[in-house]
């Protein structure tokens, strides 16, 4: 899973259909760090192109027995952040919501 959204790079260049996804996550007790990778578009990711940026975010994970997996919690956390609030979910082939 990932998300598609319009962004503006640090150098001012707009990217209309950037593809963002959690590329890596690290657990430390109840704290999670997700690393959000940004690609020019979804096809660039599928083609193995270099990412445009990687941004770390920290949040407290739900560790109860019935909690969602950490990756799903990470995407839900991202949607609470203003820069990802309007992002559109993109599912990989065979992946369910």
N, C-alpha and C. Protein backbone atom coordinates (compact mmCIF):
# COMPACT_ATOMS: atom_id res chain seq x y z
N UNK A 1 0.84 -1.17 0.00
CA UNK A 1 0.00 0.00 0.00
C UNK A 1 0.88 1.24 0.00
N UNK A 2 0.35 2.25 -0.57
CA UNK A 2 0.98 3.56 -0.55
C UNK A 2 -0.11 4.60 -0.75
N UNK A 3 0.30 5.82 -1.01
CA UNK A 3 -0.67 6.89 -1.25
C UNK A 3 -0.15 7.79 -2.37
N UNK A 4 -1.10 8.36 -3.10
CA UNK A 4 -0.76 9.28 -4.17
C UNK A 4 -1.22 10.68 -3.76
N UNK A 5 -0.35 11.67 -4.05
CA UNK A 5 -0.68 13.04 -3.67
C UNK A 5 0.18 14.03 -4.44
N UNK A 6 -0.27 15.26 -4.48
CA UNK A 6 0.51 16.33 -5.08
C UNK A 6 1.45 16.88 -4.02
N UNK A 7 2.71 17.12 -4.42
CA UNK A 7 3.69 17.70 -3.51
C UNK A 7 4.49 18.76 -4.24
N UNK A 8 5.23 19.53 -3.47
CA UNK A 8 6.20 20.46 -4.03
C UNK A 8 7.54 20.11 -3.39
N UNK A 9 8.51 19.80 -4.22
CA UNK A 9 9.84 19.44 -3.72
C UNK A 9 10.51 20.64 -3.07
N UNK A 10 11.54 20.39 -2.28
CA UNK A 10 12.27 21.46 -1.59
C UNK A 10 12.81 22.51 -2.56
N UNK A 11 13.08 22.10 -3.80
CA UNK A 11 13.60 23.04 -4.79
C UNK A 11 12.50 23.80 -5.52
N UNK A 12 11.23 23.58 -5.11
CA UNK A 12 10.10 24.31 -5.69
C UNK A 12 9.42 23.63 -6.86
N UNK A 13 9.90 22.48 -7.28
CA UNK A 13 9.30 21.78 -8.42
C UNK A 13 8.07 21.01 -7.95
N UNK A 14 6.91 21.23 -8.60
CA UNK A 14 5.71 20.50 -8.22
C UNK A 14 5.70 19.09 -8.82
N UNK A 15 5.17 18.13 -8.07
CA UNK A 15 4.99 16.76 -8.54
C UNK A 15 3.52 16.43 -8.29
N UNK A 16 2.77 16.26 -9.37
CA UNK A 16 1.31 16.12 -9.27
C UNK A 16 0.84 14.78 -8.70
N UNK A 17 1.52 13.69 -9.03
CA UNK A 17 1.07 12.37 -8.60
C UNK A 17 2.19 11.62 -7.89
N UNK A 18 2.78 12.27 -6.90
CA UNK A 18 3.85 11.62 -6.13
C UNK A 18 3.28 10.40 -5.42
N UNK A 19 4.12 9.38 -5.27
CA UNK A 19 3.73 8.16 -4.58
C UNK A 19 4.50 8.11 -3.27
N UNK A 20 3.77 8.05 -2.15
CA UNK A 20 4.41 7.99 -0.83
C UNK A 20 4.03 6.67 -0.18
N UNK A 21 4.98 6.10 0.54
CA UNK A 21 4.74 4.81 1.20
C UNK A 21 5.67 4.69 2.39
N UNK A 22 5.29 3.83 3.32
CA UNK A 22 6.17 3.52 4.43
C UNK A 22 7.23 2.55 3.90
N UNK A 23 8.44 3.02 3.80
CA UNK A 23 9.52 2.20 3.28
C UNK A 23 10.16 1.35 4.35
N UNK A 24 10.10 1.82 5.59
CA UNK A 24 10.77 1.13 6.69
C UNK A 24 10.07 1.54 7.98
N UNK A 25 10.04 0.64 8.94
CA UNK A 25 9.55 1.01 10.27
C UNK A 25 10.41 0.35 11.33
N UNK A 26 10.53 1.05 12.45
CA UNK A 26 11.32 0.55 13.58
C UNK A 26 10.47 0.63 14.84
N UNK A 27 10.55 -0.42 15.64
CA UNK A 27 9.79 -0.50 16.89
C UNK A 27 10.73 -0.34 18.07
N UNK A 28 10.29 0.42 19.06
CA UNK A 28 11.01 0.55 20.31
C UNK A 28 9.97 0.60 21.42
N UNK A 29 9.67 -0.58 22.01
CA UNK A 29 8.58 -0.73 22.97
C UNK A 29 7.28 -0.29 22.33
N UNK A 30 6.63 0.76 22.86
CA UNK A 30 5.36 1.22 22.30
C UNK A 30 5.54 2.33 21.27
N UNK A 31 6.75 2.73 21.02
CA UNK A 31 7.02 3.81 20.07
C UNK A 31 7.42 3.23 18.72
N UNK A 32 6.88 3.81 17.66
CA UNK A 32 7.23 3.39 16.30
C UNK A 32 7.82 4.58 15.55
N UNK A 33 8.81 4.29 14.74
CA UNK A 33 9.32 5.27 13.79
C UNK A 33 9.02 4.71 12.41
N UNK A 34 8.27 5.49 11.62
CA UNK A 34 8.04 5.11 10.23
C UNK A 34 8.86 6.03 9.35
N UNK A 35 9.38 5.48 8.29
CA UNK A 35 10.16 6.26 7.32
C UNK A 35 9.32 6.33 6.05
N UNK A 36 8.83 7.52 5.75
CA UNK A 36 7.96 7.72 4.60
C UNK A 36 8.81 8.07 3.38
N UNK A 37 8.77 7.19 2.40
CA UNK A 37 9.53 7.36 1.16
C UNK A 37 8.63 8.00 0.11
N UNK A 38 9.18 8.94 -0.64
CA UNK A 38 8.44 9.61 -1.70
C UNK A 38 9.11 9.34 -3.04
N UNK A 39 8.30 8.91 -4.00
CA UNK A 39 8.75 8.65 -5.36
C UNK A 39 8.03 9.61 -6.32
N UNK A 40 8.60 9.80 -7.50
CA UNK A 40 7.99 10.69 -8.48
C UNK A 40 6.54 10.28 -8.78
N UNK A 41 6.31 8.99 -8.92
CA UNK A 41 4.97 8.44 -9.13
C UNK A 41 5.01 6.94 -8.81
N UNK A 42 3.85 6.31 -8.87
CA UNK A 42 3.76 4.89 -8.52
C UNK A 42 4.61 4.04 -9.46
N UNK A 43 4.60 4.36 -10.74
CA UNK A 43 5.38 3.59 -11.70
C UNK A 43 6.88 3.67 -11.39
N UNK A 44 7.34 4.82 -10.93
CA UNK A 44 8.76 4.97 -10.56
C UNK A 44 9.11 4.01 -9.43
N UNK A 45 8.20 3.86 -8.47
CA UNK A 45 8.41 2.90 -7.38
C UNK A 45 8.47 1.48 -7.94
N UNK A 46 7.49 1.13 -8.79
CA UNK A 46 7.44 -0.22 -9.35
C UNK A 46 8.67 -0.53 -10.19
N UNK A 47 9.22 0.50 -10.85
CA UNK A 47 10.40 0.32 -11.68
C UNK A 47 11.71 0.34 -10.90
N UNK A 48 11.63 0.52 -9.58
CA UNK A 48 12.83 0.52 -8.75
C UNK A 48 13.66 1.79 -8.85
N UNK A 49 13.03 2.89 -9.24
CA UNK A 49 13.75 4.17 -9.35
C UNK A 49 14.09 4.69 -7.96
N UNK A 50 15.04 5.59 -7.91
CA UNK A 50 15.44 6.19 -6.63
C UNK A 50 14.31 7.03 -6.05
N UNK A 51 14.23 7.03 -4.73
CA UNK A 51 13.21 7.86 -4.09
C UNK A 51 13.65 9.32 -4.07
N UNK A 52 12.66 10.21 -3.95
CA UNK A 52 12.92 11.65 -3.90
C UNK A 52 13.28 12.11 -2.49
N UNK A 53 12.65 11.46 -1.49
CA UNK A 53 12.93 11.84 -0.11
C UNK A 53 12.53 10.70 0.83
N UNK A 54 13.06 10.75 2.04
CA UNK A 54 12.68 9.82 3.12
C UNK A 54 12.57 10.67 4.38
N UNK A 55 11.37 10.66 4.98
CA UNK A 55 11.11 11.48 6.17
C UNK A 55 10.68 10.58 7.32
N UNK A 56 11.36 10.69 8.49
CA UNK A 56 10.96 9.87 9.64
C UNK A 56 9.87 10.56 10.47
N UNK A 57 8.96 9.76 11.00
CA UNK A 57 7.92 10.23 11.92
C UNK A 57 7.84 9.24 13.06
N UNK A 58 7.59 9.73 14.27
CA UNK A 58 7.44 8.89 15.46
C UNK A 58 6.01 8.99 15.97
N UNK A 59 5.50 7.88 16.47
CA UNK A 59 4.19 7.90 17.12
C UNK A 59 4.09 6.72 18.07
N UNK A 60 3.13 6.77 18.97
CA UNK A 60 2.90 5.69 19.94
C UNK A 60 1.99 4.65 19.30
N UNK A 61 2.44 3.42 19.31
CA UNK A 61 1.69 2.33 18.69
C UNK A 61 0.72 1.70 19.69
N UNK A 62 -0.36 1.16 19.16
CA UNK A 62 -1.28 0.36 19.94
C UNK A 62 -0.72 -1.06 19.95
N UNK A 63 -0.40 -1.57 21.12
CA UNK A 63 0.21 -2.90 21.23
C UNK A 63 -0.74 -3.94 21.81
N UNK A 64 -2.03 -3.61 21.89
CA UNK A 64 -3.00 -4.57 22.43
C UNK A 64 -3.14 -5.76 21.48
N UNK A 65 -3.68 -6.86 22.00
CA UNK A 65 -3.81 -8.08 21.22
C UNK A 65 -4.66 -7.90 19.97
N UNK A 66 -5.65 -7.03 20.02
CA UNK A 66 -6.54 -6.85 18.87
C UNK A 66 -6.19 -5.62 18.03
N UNK A 67 -5.00 -5.08 18.21
CA UNK A 67 -4.56 -3.90 17.46
C UNK A 67 -4.26 -4.25 16.00
N UNK A 68 -4.37 -3.25 15.14
CA UNK A 68 -3.97 -3.42 13.74
C UNK A 68 -2.46 -3.56 13.68
N UNK A 69 -1.96 -4.14 12.58
CA UNK A 69 -0.52 -4.29 12.48
C UNK A 69 0.15 -2.91 12.41
N UNK A 70 1.44 -2.87 12.67
CA UNK A 70 2.15 -1.60 12.78
C UNK A 70 2.11 -0.79 11.48
N UNK A 71 2.19 -1.47 10.36
CA UNK A 71 2.17 -0.75 9.08
C UNK A 71 0.82 -0.05 8.88
N UNK A 72 -0.29 -0.75 9.18
CA UNK A 72 -1.61 -0.12 9.06
C UNK A 72 -1.74 1.05 10.04
N UNK A 73 -1.22 0.86 11.26
CA UNK A 73 -1.24 1.97 12.22
C UNK A 73 -0.44 3.16 11.69
N UNK A 74 0.67 2.87 11.01
CA UNK A 74 1.49 3.93 10.44
C UNK A 74 0.75 4.73 9.40
N UNK A 75 0.03 4.05 8.50
CA UNK A 75 -0.74 4.76 7.47
C UNK A 75 -1.87 5.57 8.10
N UNK A 76 -2.51 5.01 9.12
CA UNK A 76 -3.56 5.77 9.81
C UNK A 76 -2.97 7.01 10.48
N UNK A 77 -1.79 6.88 11.07
CA UNK A 77 -1.11 8.02 11.67
C UNK A 77 -0.79 9.08 10.60
N UNK A 78 -0.28 8.63 9.45
CA UNK A 78 0.05 9.58 8.37
C UNK A 78 -1.17 10.41 7.97
N UNK A 79 -2.34 9.77 7.91
CA UNK A 79 -3.57 10.47 7.51
C UNK A 79 -3.97 11.55 8.53
N UNK A 80 -3.44 11.48 9.75
CA UNK A 80 -3.75 12.52 10.74
C UNK A 80 -2.86 13.75 10.55
N UNK A 81 -1.81 13.62 9.76
CA UNK A 81 -0.90 14.73 9.52
C UNK A 81 -1.41 15.54 8.33
N UNK A 82 -1.36 16.85 8.44
CA UNK A 82 -1.90 17.73 7.41
C UNK A 82 -1.38 17.46 6.02
N UNK A 83 -0.10 17.16 5.89
CA UNK A 83 0.48 16.98 4.55
C UNK A 83 -0.01 15.71 3.84
N UNK A 84 -0.58 14.76 4.58
CA UNK A 84 -1.06 13.52 3.98
C UNK A 84 -2.58 13.37 4.05
N UNK A 85 -3.27 14.34 4.62
CA UNK A 85 -4.71 14.23 4.86
C UNK A 85 -5.50 14.00 3.58
N UNK A 86 -5.09 14.57 2.46
CA UNK A 86 -5.82 14.44 1.21
C UNK A 86 -5.24 13.38 0.27
N UNK A 87 -4.28 12.63 0.74
CA UNK A 87 -3.65 11.60 -0.09
C UNK A 87 -4.65 10.49 -0.41
N UNK A 88 -4.52 9.92 -1.59
CA UNK A 88 -5.42 8.85 -2.05
C UNK A 88 -4.70 7.52 -1.88
N UNK A 89 -5.38 6.55 -1.24
CA UNK A 89 -4.79 5.23 -1.04
C UNK A 89 -4.55 4.54 -2.38
N UNK A 90 -3.40 3.87 -2.48
CA UNK A 90 -3.06 3.08 -3.67
C UNK A 90 -2.69 1.69 -3.17
N UNK A 91 -3.41 0.69 -3.65
CA UNK A 91 -3.17 -0.69 -3.23
C UNK A 91 -2.42 -1.43 -4.33
N UNK A 92 -1.51 -2.28 -3.91
CA UNK A 92 -0.76 -3.10 -4.85
C UNK A 92 -1.67 -4.25 -5.33
N UNK A 93 -1.29 -4.87 -6.41
CA UNK A 93 -2.07 -5.99 -6.95
C UNK A 93 -2.23 -7.07 -5.88
N UNK A 94 -3.46 -7.50 -5.67
CA UNK A 94 -3.75 -8.54 -4.71
C UNK A 94 -3.88 -8.06 -3.27
N UNK A 95 -3.68 -6.79 -3.05
CA UNK A 95 -3.74 -6.23 -1.70
C UNK A 95 -5.16 -5.75 -1.41
N UNK A 96 -5.61 -5.96 -0.20
CA UNK A 96 -6.95 -5.52 0.22
C UNK A 96 -6.84 -4.33 1.14
N UNK A 97 -7.89 -3.56 1.22
CA UNK A 97 -7.92 -2.36 2.07
C UNK A 97 -7.80 -2.70 3.53
